[in-house]
Amino acid sequence: MSQSLYSLDDKVLAFPHHHLALSEPNGLLAVGGDLSPDRLTLAYRHGIFPWFNEGDPILWWSPDPRAILPTEHVYTNRSLLKFIKKCDYRVTLNKAFVDVIAYCANAPTRDDDTWILSDMIQAYSRLHKLGMAHSIEVWQNDQLVGGLYGVAINGFFSGESMFYLRPNASKIALLALTKKLKHAGINFVDCQILNPFLQSMGAIELSRCDFLMRQQDVVSQRVADHFWHASDLSFR
């Protein structure tokens, strides 16, 4: 790692400025610290997220460019629209967070080592209990078949991971989330890093500077106290 990489103080929560992030690996901003609720909240409030593999120290990221999914421009192709009309899925909010994050960590479709380690699961489960980490669940009958989870601070939602066990279940979860956010006047989901799946749903890339300007607008956008309460969600 570069000698210029910033090491976090265990007793001080502050993060370095985004312009100190490395270009290679793209967006690596700092190392160390912990996964306490206070540090995680501060990180997401400033558009920073942790991501590290087993055996690594905690690594903190602010990539450039940054991927977002505009809630006004979610793409559903013809086959997905046909599937939505006939499928028997139902979607809920915050009714099975622990199950969703466990499936994301061990998804059968994952072809690489998981970065959702036990420390991460514990940390985000604490955030969930504090009302800042949330899950979207997709059910077929009474079986959980897909979902996603992420962190929300006011109007800012940063997606962390998703999974599916049945066709299009993760797409349905994303549609339900963006529909809920759009209804509240929230105009994007933070997707962190672009991949082919997100791009197929309409995700785009912004420069770090543009992302941070948008992010600071939505992170100060208040939502109703009940906005993230456990409930049923619409995706059609």
Short mmCIF file of C-alpha atoms in Angstrom, two decimals:
data_model
loop_
_atom_site.label_atom_id
_atom_site.label_comp_id
_atom_site.label_asym_id
_atom_site.label_seq_id
_atom_site.Cartn_x
_atom_site.Cartn_y
_atom_site.Cartn_z
CA MET A 1 0.00 0.00 0.00
CA SER A 2 1.09 3.57 -0.60
CA GLN A 3 2.97 5.33 2.19
CA SER A 4 0.50 8.20 1.88
CA LEU A 5 -2.40 6.01 3.02
CA TYR A 6 -4.07 7.57 6.04
CA SER A 7 -4.24 5.49 9.23
CA LEU A 8 -7.25 6.12 11.42
CA ASP A 9 -6.79 6.90 15.09
CA ASP A 10 -8.59 4.40 17.31
CA LYS A 11 -9.76 7.22 19.58
CA VAL A 12 -10.62 9.84 16.94
CA LEU A 13 -13.49 9.27 14.49
CA ALA A 14 -12.48 11.82 11.85
CA PHE A 15 -11.76 10.70 8.28
CA PRO A 16 -9.30 12.37 5.89
CA HIS A 17 -10.55 14.52 3.04
CA HIS A 18 -11.70 12.65 -0.07
CA HIS A 19 -8.97 14.16 -2.23
CA LEU A 20 -6.45 12.05 -0.29
CA ALA A 21 -7.99 8.83 -1.65
CA LEU A 22 -5.60 6.77 -3.76
CA SER A 23 -6.04 6.38 -7.47
CA GLU A 24 -4.73 2.80 -7.25
CA PRO A 25 -6.45 0.96 -5.78
CA ASN A 26 -9.19 3.33 -6.83
CA GLY A 27 -10.69 5.23 -3.92
CA LEU A 28 -8.81 3.68 -0.99
CA LEU A 29 -8.95 6.48 1.56
CA ALA A 30 -7.91 5.13 4.95
CA VAL A 31 -7.02 2.04 6.93
CA GLY A 32 -7.76 0.96 10.47
CA GLY A 33 -10.23 2.22 13.02
CA ASP A 34 -13.23 0.10 13.93
CA LEU A 35 -16.78 -0.71 12.85
CA SER A 36 -18.52 1.03 15.73
CA PRO A 37 -21.92 2.61 15.02
CA ASP A 38 -20.48 6.11 15.49
CA ARG A 39 -17.65 5.57 13.00
CA LEU A 40 -19.88 3.87 10.45
CA THR A 41 -22.48 6.61 10.72
CA LEU A 42 -19.83 9.28 10.22
CA ALA A 43 -18.41 7.41 7.24
CA TYR A 44 -21.74 7.06 5.42
CA ARG A 45 -22.71 10.62 6.27
CA HIS A 46 -19.66 11.68 4.26
CA GLY A 47 -20.01 9.15 1.43
CA ILE A 48 -17.33 6.75 2.70
CA PHE A 49 -17.80 3.00 3.12
CA PRO A 50 -15.77 0.05 4.46
CA TRP A 51 -14.80 -2.91 2.31
CA PHE A 52 -12.11 -5.47 3.09
CA ASN A 53 -11.41 -9.18 2.77
CA GLU A 54 -10.63 -11.71 5.44
CA GLY A 55 -7.14 -11.14 6.83
CA ASP A 56 -7.07 -7.47 5.76
CA PRO A 57 -7.26 -4.50 8.10
CA ILE A 58 -10.42 -2.41 7.86
CA LEU A 59 -10.23 -0.43 4.60
CA TRP A 60 -12.30 2.69 3.87
CA TRP A 61 -13.22 3.82 0.35
CA SER A 62 -14.33 6.83 -1.64
CA PRO A 63 -14.01 5.74 -5.30
CA ASP A 64 -13.89 8.01 -8.33
CA PRO A 65 -16.08 7.60 -10.31
CA ARG A 66 -19.01 6.63 -8.08
CA ALA A 67 -22.07 4.64 -9.20
CA ILE A 68 -25.62 5.76 -8.49
CA LEU A 69 -29.05 4.57 -9.60
CA PRO A 70 -31.36 7.53 -10.29
CA THR A 71 -34.79 6.68 -8.92
CA GLU A 72 -36.44 8.48 -11.86
CA HIS A 73 -34.68 6.33 -14.44
CA VAL A 74 -34.75 2.72 -13.28
CA TYR A 75 -34.75 0.53 -16.37
CA THR A 76 -37.10 -2.43 -16.73
CA ASN A 77 -36.85 -4.30 -20.00
CA ARG A 78 -39.77 -6.03 -21.71
CA SER A 79 -39.08 -9.46 -20.25
CA LEU A 80 -38.86 -8.07 -16.71
CA LEU A 81 -42.11 -6.16 -17.18
CA LYS A 82 -43.82 -9.38 -18.30
CA PHE A 83 -42.38 -11.22 -15.32
CA ILE A 84 -43.58 -8.55 -12.89
CA LYS A 85 -47.14 -8.81 -14.19
CA LYS A 86 -47.42 -12.52 -13.55
CA CYS A 87 -45.07 -13.22 -10.63
CA ASP A 88 -46.37 -14.14 -7.19
CA TYR A 89 -43.60 -12.38 -5.24
CA ARG A 90 -44.31 -10.03 -2.37
CA VAL A 91 -41.87 -7.52 -0.91
CA THR A 92 -41.32 -6.32 2.63
CA LEU A 93 -39.14 -3.81 4.41
CA ASN A 94 -37.08 -4.60 7.53
CA LYS A 95 -38.84 -7.87 8.36
CA ALA A 96 -35.84 -10.22 8.03
CA PHE A 97 -32.63 -8.18 8.16
CA VAL A 98 -30.50 -10.90 9.75
CA ASP A 99 -31.59 -13.45 7.14
CA VAL A 100 -30.93 -11.04 4.26
CA ILE A 101 -27.39 -10.18 5.33
CA ALA A 102 -26.65 -13.86 5.95
CA TYR A 103 -27.85 -14.78 2.45
CA CYS A 104 -25.81 -11.91 0.97
CA ALA A 105 -22.70 -13.25 2.71
CA ASN A 106 -23.25 -16.78 1.46
CA ALA A 107 -25.22 -16.33 -1.75
CA PRO A 108 -25.06 -19.44 -3.97
CA THR A 109 -24.48 -17.19 -6.99
CA ARG A 110 -21.34 -15.63 -5.45
CA ASP A 111 -18.22 -16.71 -7.35
CA ASP A 112 -15.67 -15.04 -5.11
CA ASP A 113 -14.81 -14.96 -1.42
CA THR A 114 -17.29 -13.00 0.65
CA TRP A 115 -16.29 -9.67 2.15
CA ILE A 116 -19.33 -9.80 4.46
CA LEU A 117 -17.40 -11.30 7.34
CA SER A 118 -18.69 -11.96 10.85
CA ASP A 119 -17.42 -8.58 12.08
CA MET A 120 -19.31 -6.84 9.26
CA ILE A 121 -22.48 -8.81 9.96
CA GLN A 122 -22.33 -7.87 13.64
CA ALA A 123 -21.61 -4.22 12.84
CA TYR A 124 -24.48 -3.81 10.37
CA SER A 125 -26.83 -5.75 12.62
CA ARG A 126 -26.07 -3.17 15.32
CA LEU A 127 -26.80 -0.40 12.83
CA HIS A 128 -30.09 -2.12 11.99
CA LYS A 129 -31.11 -2.16 15.65
CA LEU A 130 -30.30 1.55 15.78
CA GLY A 131 -32.54 2.20 12.77
CA MET A 132 -29.83 3.02 10.24
CA ALA A 133 -29.33 -0.24 8.31
CA HIS A 134 -32.29 -1.63 6.41
CA SER A 135 -33.30 -4.66 4.38
CA ILE A 136 -35.68 -5.25 1.51
CA GLU A 137 -37.03 -8.80 1.40
CA VAL A 138 -38.61 -10.64 -1.53
CA TRP A 139 -40.83 -13.60 -0.68
CA GLN A 140 -42.45 -16.36 -2.65
CA ASN A 141 -45.15 -17.77 -0.44
CA ASP A 142 -43.34 -17.81 2.91
CA GLN A 143 -39.86 -18.41 1.53
CA LEU A 144 -37.27 -15.64 1.36
CA VAL A 145 -36.04 -15.70 -2.25
CA GLY A 146 -34.18 -12.42 -2.63
CA GLY A 147 -33.30 -9.14 -1.06
CA LEU A 148 -30.81 -6.39 -0.39
CA TYR A 149 -29.54 -4.31 2.49
CA GLY A 150 -27.88 -0.96 2.97
CA VAL A 151 -27.43 2.06 5.19
CA ALA A 152 -29.69 5.10 5.25
CA ILE A 153 -29.02 8.49 6.77
CA ASN A 154 -32.00 10.76 6.20
CA GLY A 155 -32.57 10.68 2.42
CA PHE A 156 -29.26 9.01 1.57
CA PHE A 157 -29.38 5.24 0.97
CA SER A 158 -26.13 3.41 0.25
CA GLY A 159 -26.67 -0.13 -1.00
CA GLU A 160 -24.31 -2.77 0.35
CA SER A 161 -25.23 -6.13 -1.15
CA MET A 162 -28.07 -8.18 -2.62
CA PHE A 163 -28.91 -11.81 -3.34
CA TYR A 164 -31.46 -13.91 -5.20
CA LEU A 165 -32.61 -17.52 -5.03
CA ARG A 166 -35.36 -17.20 -7.66
CA PRO A 167 -35.41 -15.43 -11.04
CA ASN A 168 -35.41 -11.62 -10.89
CA ALA A 169 -35.80 -11.51 -7.11
CA SER A 170 -32.93 -9.05 -6.59
CA LYS A 171 -34.30 -6.85 -9.38
CA ILE A 172 -37.70 -6.82 -7.68
CA ALA A 173 -36.03 -5.80 -4.40
CA LEU A 174 -34.26 -2.92 -6.15
CA LEU A 175 -37.46 -1.82 -7.88
CA ALA A 176 -39.34 -1.76 -4.58
CA LEU A 177 -36.59 0.27 -2.90
CA THR A 178 -36.33 2.86 -5.67
CA LYS A 179 -40.11 3.20 -5.86
CA LYS A 180 -40.27 3.93 -2.13
CA LEU A 181 -37.42 6.45 -2.33
CA LYS A 182 -38.84 8.14 -5.42
CA HIS A 183 -42.22 8.56 -3.70
CA ALA A 184 -40.41 10.44 -0.91
CA GLY A 185 -38.62 12.71 -3.38
CA ILE A 186 -35.25 10.98 -2.98
CA ASN A 187 -33.59 10.96 -6.36
CA PHE A 188 -30.88 8.30 -6.23
CA VAL A 189 -29.50 5.19 -4.57
CA ASP A 190 -25.76 5.04 -3.93
CA CYS A 191 -24.49 1.88 -5.65
CA GLN A 192 -20.81 2.53 -4.78
CA ILE A 193 -19.18 0.60 -7.67
CA LEU A 194 -20.75 0.01 -11.09
CA ASN A 195 -21.23 -3.57 -12.29
CA PRO A 196 -23.11 -5.06 -15.27
CA PHE A 197 -26.20 -5.90 -13.21
CA LEU A 198 -26.56 -2.37 -11.85
CA GLN A 199 -25.84 -0.88 -15.25
CA SER A 200 -28.62 -3.01 -16.76
CA MET A 201 -31.00 -1.44 -14.21
CA GLY A 202 -30.01 2.10 -15.17
CA ALA A 203 -27.11 2.86 -12.85
CA ILE A 204 -24.66 5.51 -14.02
CA GLU A 205 -21.28 6.82 -12.90
CA LEU A 206 -20.55 10.29 -11.54
CA SER A 207 -17.26 11.91 -10.71
CA ARG A 208 -16.50 11.84 -7.01
CA CYS A 209 -17.01 15.60 -6.85
CA ASP A 210 -20.46 15.43 -8.47
CA PHE A 211 -21.45 12.49 -6.30
CA LEU A 212 -20.47 14.26 -3.08
CA MET A 213 -22.47 17.37 -4.02
CA ARG A 214 -25.56 15.23 -4.63
CA GLN A 215 -24.87 13.10 -1.58
CA GLN A 216 -24.72 16.08 0.75
CA ASP A 217 -28.09 17.26 -0.57
CA VAL A 218 -29.86 13.99 0.14
CA VAL A 219 -28.07 13.25 3.43
CA SER A 220 -29.66 16.41 4.82
CA GLN A 221 -33.07 15.58 3.33
CA ARG A 222 -35.32 14.57 6.22
CA VAL A 223 -37.71 11.64 5.94
CA ALA A 224 -40.70 10.83 8.11
CA ASP A 225 -40.02 9.05 11.40
CA HIS A 226 -41.97 6.02 10.19
CA PHE A 227 -40.30 5.89 6.76
CA TRP A 228 -38.14 2.86 7.54
CA HIS A 229 -40.59 1.04 9.81
CA ALA A 230 -41.20 -2.61 8.94
CA SER A 231 -43.91 -2.77 6.29
CA ASP A 232 -45.05 -4.26 2.99
CA LEU A 233 -43.73 -2.62 -0.18
CA SER A 234 -45.07 -2.23 -3.68
CA PHE A 235 -42.92 -2.98 -6.72
CA ARG A 236 -45.47 -2.82 -9.53
#
